[in-house]
């Protein structure tokens, strides 16, 4: 029983740390793992989705990795999940399917990812 409580406390602490971490001090390209219910901040994009016991349960992917795109030079290209719109100054160059960007419980081979290019 004590081990279970410790495990639950540890999982809760890790989740709280991931959710509470501030992206305000991030550098271009920095990533942060958060629960899927956390809104992606301005200037950031989702780059991967998965299931995490620390973010709840179920069949829908509930955790994501987000990436900071602020500060990249014009012409830079990055790959991102289509679960958030590109930040201002970024243009969608192509779209494709990626299993790492499956953010819905309904399987589909529709395009769910983008290659983005910094244009301004």
PDB file of C-alpha atoms in Angstrom:
ATOM      1  CA  UNK A   1       0.000   0.000   0.000  1.00  0.00           C
ATOM      2  CA  UNK A   2       2.827   2.402   0.851  1.00  0.00           C
ATOM      3  CA  UNK A   3       4.598   1.537  -2.418  1.00  0.00           C
ATOM      4  CA  UNK A   4       1.436   2.297  -4.337  1.00  0.00           C
ATOM      5  CA  UNK A   5       1.097   5.667  -2.623  1.00  0.00           C
ATOM      6  CA  UNK A   6       4.728   6.486  -3.347  1.00  0.00           C
ATOM      7  CA  UNK A   7       4.310   5.490  -7.002  1.00  0.00           C
ATOM      8  CA  UNK A   8       1.170   7.611  -7.352  1.00  0.00           C
ATOM      9  CA  UNK A   9       2.876  10.557  -5.632  1.00  0.00           C
ATOM     10  CA  UNK A  10       5.927  10.237  -7.897  1.00  0.00           C
ATOM     11  CA  UNK A  11       3.784  10.096 -11.054  1.00  0.00           C
ATOM     12  CA  UNK A  12       1.793  13.112  -9.889  1.00  0.00           C
ATOM     13  CA  UNK A  13       4.978  15.065  -9.128  1.00  0.00           C
ATOM     14  CA  UNK A  14       6.446  14.330 -12.570  1.00  0.00           C
ATOM     15  CA  UNK A  15       3.206  15.363 -14.266  1.00  0.00           C
ATOM     16  CA  UNK A  16       2.981  18.557 -12.226  1.00  0.00           C
ATOM     17  CA  UNK A  17       6.579  19.385 -13.089  1.00  0.00           C
ATOM     18  CA  UNK A  18       5.974  18.856 -16.804  1.00  0.00           C
ATOM     19  CA  UNK A  19       2.784  20.892 -16.775  1.00  0.00           C
ATOM     20  CA  UNK A  20       4.151  23.630 -14.535  1.00  0.00           C
ATOM     21  CA  UNK A  21       7.398  24.122 -16.437  1.00  0.00           C
ATOM     22  CA  UNK A  22       7.388  27.520 -18.064  1.00  0.00           C
ATOM     23  CA  UNK A  23       8.204  27.658 -21.768  1.00  0.00           C
ATOM     24  CA  UNK A  24       8.912  31.384 -21.412  1.00  0.00           C
ATOM     25  CA  UNK A  25      12.629  30.780 -20.875  1.00  0.00           C
ATOM     26  CA  UNK A  26      13.051  28.253 -23.681  1.00  0.00           C
ATOM     27  CA  UNK A  27      15.500  28.597 -26.563  1.00  0.00           C
ATOM     28  CA  UNK A  28      14.693  27.858 -30.230  1.00  0.00           C
ATOM     29  CA  UNK A  29      14.268  24.126 -30.689  1.00  0.00           C
ATOM     30  CA  UNK A  30      13.767  23.393 -26.995  1.00  0.00           C
ATOM     31  CA  UNK A  31      11.158  20.733 -26.326  1.00  0.00           C
ATOM     32  CA  UNK A  32       8.852  20.081 -23.412  1.00  0.00           C
ATOM     33  CA  UNK A  33       6.677  17.054 -22.608  1.00  0.00           C
ATOM     34  CA  UNK A  34       3.175  17.943 -21.376  1.00  0.00           C
ATOM     35  CA  UNK A  35      -0.245  16.352 -21.035  1.00  0.00           C
ATOM     36  CA  UNK A  36      -2.401  16.600 -24.150  1.00  0.00           C
ATOM     37  CA  UNK A  37      -4.939  18.793 -22.365  1.00  0.00           C
ATOM     38  CA  UNK A  38      -2.292  21.515 -21.955  1.00  0.00           C
ATOM     39  CA  UNK A  39      -2.656  24.243 -24.575  1.00  0.00           C
ATOM     40  CA  UNK A  40       0.344  24.662 -26.853  1.00  0.00           C
ATOM     41  CA  UNK A  41       1.770  28.170 -26.216  1.00  0.00           C
ATOM     42  CA  UNK A  42       2.170  30.764 -28.960  1.00  0.00           C
ATOM     43  CA  UNK A  43       5.368  30.211 -30.933  1.00  0.00           C
ATOM     44  CA  UNK A  44       5.379  26.465 -30.155  1.00  0.00           C
ATOM     45  CA  UNK A  45       4.124  23.431 -32.123  1.00  0.00           C
ATOM     46  CA  UNK A  46       3.239  19.841 -31.252  1.00  0.00           C
ATOM     47  CA  UNK A  47       5.859  17.406 -32.559  1.00  0.00           C
ATOM     48  CA  UNK A  48       4.799  14.044 -31.090  1.00  0.00           C
ATOM     49  CA  UNK A  49       1.848  12.352 -29.307  1.00  0.00           C
ATOM     50  CA  UNK A  50       1.641   9.228 -27.113  1.00  0.00           C
ATOM     51  CA  UNK A  51      -0.250   7.635 -24.189  1.00  0.00           C
ATOM     52  CA  UNK A  52       0.975   8.345 -20.668  1.00  0.00           C
ATOM     53  CA  UNK A  53      -0.342   6.967 -17.381  1.00  0.00           C
ATOM     54  CA  UNK A  54       0.679  10.246 -15.758  1.00  0.00           C
ATOM     55  CA  UNK A  55      -1.839  12.140 -17.903  1.00  0.00           C
ATOM     56  CA  UNK A  56      -4.834   9.904 -17.327  1.00  0.00           C
ATOM     57  CA  UNK A  57      -6.023   6.760 -19.018  1.00  0.00           C
ATOM     58  CA  UNK A  58      -7.896   5.685 -22.107  1.00  0.00           C
ATOM     59  CA  UNK A  59      -7.181   4.944 -25.727  1.00  0.00           C
ATOM     60  CA  UNK A  60      -6.728   8.492 -26.983  1.00  0.00           C
ATOM     61  CA  UNK A  61      -3.144   9.768 -26.981  1.00  0.00           C
ATOM     62  CA  UNK A  62      -2.976  12.035 -23.917  1.00  0.00           C
ATOM     63  CA  UNK A  63       0.606  13.340 -23.815  1.00  0.00           C
ATOM     64  CA  UNK A  64       2.572  15.391 -26.303  1.00  0.00           C
ATOM     65  CA  UNK A  65       5.953  16.892 -26.931  1.00  0.00           C
ATOM     66  CA  UNK A  66       5.972  20.557 -27.909  1.00  0.00           C
ATOM     67  CA  UNK A  67       8.798  22.472 -29.588  1.00  0.00           C
ATOM     68  CA  UNK A  68       9.697  26.169 -29.433  1.00  0.00           C
ATOM     69  CA  UNK A  69       9.985  27.760 -32.888  1.00  0.00           C
ATOM     70  CA  UNK A  70      10.657  31.349 -31.845  1.00  0.00           C
ATOM     71  CA  UNK A  71      14.086  32.635 -32.799  1.00  0.00           C
ATOM     72  CA  UNK A  72      14.753  30.391 -35.791  1.00  0.00           C
ATOM     73  CA  UNK A  73      16.167  32.203 -38.841  1.00  0.00           C
ATOM     74  CA  UNK A  74      14.134  32.685 -42.033  1.00  0.00           C
ATOM     75  CA  UNK A  75      14.409  29.624 -44.285  1.00  0.00           C
ATOM     76  CA  UNK A  76      14.476  27.071 -41.439  1.00  0.00           C
ATOM     77  CA  UNK A  77      12.271  24.012 -41.980  1.00  0.00           C
ATOM     78  CA  UNK A  78      10.817  21.827 -39.216  1.00  0.00           C
ATOM     79  CA  UNK A  79       8.339  18.955 -39.015  1.00  0.00           C
ATOM     80  CA  UNK A  80       5.293  19.368 -36.779  1.00  0.00           C
ATOM     81  CA  UNK A  81       2.006  17.655 -35.993  1.00  0.00           C
ATOM     82  CA  UNK A  82      -1.100  19.176 -37.539  1.00  0.00           C
ATOM     83  CA  UNK A  83      -2.797  19.299 -34.123  1.00  0.00           C
ATOM     84  CA  UNK A  84      -1.930  23.007 -33.775  1.00  0.00           C
ATOM     85  CA  UNK A  85      -1.734  25.776 -36.347  1.00  0.00           C
ATOM     86  CA  UNK A  86       1.714  27.026 -37.352  1.00  0.00           C
ATOM     87  CA  UNK A  87       2.927  30.121 -35.484  1.00  0.00           C
ATOM     88  CA  UNK A  88       2.982  33.513 -37.204  1.00  0.00           C
ATOM     89  CA  UNK A  89       5.827  33.700 -39.725  1.00  0.00           C
ATOM     90  CA  UNK A  90       5.715  29.967 -40.527  1.00  0.00           C
ATOM     91  CA  UNK A  91       4.208  28.518 -43.715  1.00  0.00           C
ATOM     92  CA  UNK A  92       3.052  24.964 -44.440  1.00  0.00           C
ATOM     93  CA  UNK A  93       5.239  23.611 -47.253  1.00  0.00           C
ATOM     94  CA  UNK A  94       3.935  20.032 -47.341  1.00  0.00           C
ATOM     95  CA  UNK A  95       1.715  17.634 -45.432  1.00  0.00           C
ATOM     96  CA  UNK A  96       2.088  13.905 -44.769  1.00  0.00           C
ATOM     97  CA  UNK A  97       1.115  11.074 -42.390  1.00  0.00           C
ATOM     98  CA  UNK A  98       3.239  10.332 -39.309  1.00  0.00           C
ATOM     99  CA  UNK A  99       2.435   7.640 -36.723  1.00  0.00           C
ATOM    100  CA  UNK A 100       4.101   9.829 -34.062  1.00  0.00           C
ATOM    101  CA  UNK A 101       1.510  12.556 -34.655  1.00  0.00           C
ATOM    102  CA  UNK A 102      -1.581  10.383 -34.197  1.00  0.00           C
ATOM    103  CA  UNK A 103      -3.506  12.547 -31.720  1.00  0.00           C
ATOM    104  CA  UNK A 104      -6.897  10.869 -32.116  1.00  0.00           C
ATOM    105  CA  UNK A 105      -8.204   7.496 -30.951  1.00  0.00           C
ATOM    106  CA  UNK A 106      -9.662   6.952 -34.427  1.00  0.00           C
ATOM    107  CA  UNK A 107      -6.968   5.423 -36.636  1.00  0.00           C
ATOM    108  CA  UNK A 108      -6.503   7.137 -39.966  1.00  0.00           C
ATOM    109  CA  UNK A 109      -3.819   7.397 -42.599  1.00  0.00           C
ATOM    110  CA  UNK A 110      -4.871  10.953 -43.463  1.00  0.00           C
ATOM    111  CA  UNK A 111      -2.169  13.598 -43.397  1.00  0.00           C
ATOM    112  CA  UNK A 112      -1.591  14.637 -39.778  1.00  0.00           C
ATOM    113  CA  UNK A 113       1.823  16.323 -40.048  1.00  0.00           C
ATOM    114  CA  UNK A 114       3.384  19.277 -41.786  1.00  0.00           C
ATOM    115  CA  UNK A 115       6.736  20.497 -42.917  1.00  0.00           C
ATOM    116  CA  UNK A 116       6.854  24.144 -41.883  1.00  0.00           C
ATOM    117  CA  UNK A 117       9.177  26.843 -43.235  1.00  0.00           C
ATOM    118  CA  UNK A 118      10.074  30.095 -41.518  1.00  0.00           C
ATOM    119  CA  UNK A 119       9.120  32.843 -43.990  1.00  0.00           C
ATOM    120  CA  UNK A 120       9.290  36.007 -41.913  1.00  0.00           C
TER     121      UNK A 120
END
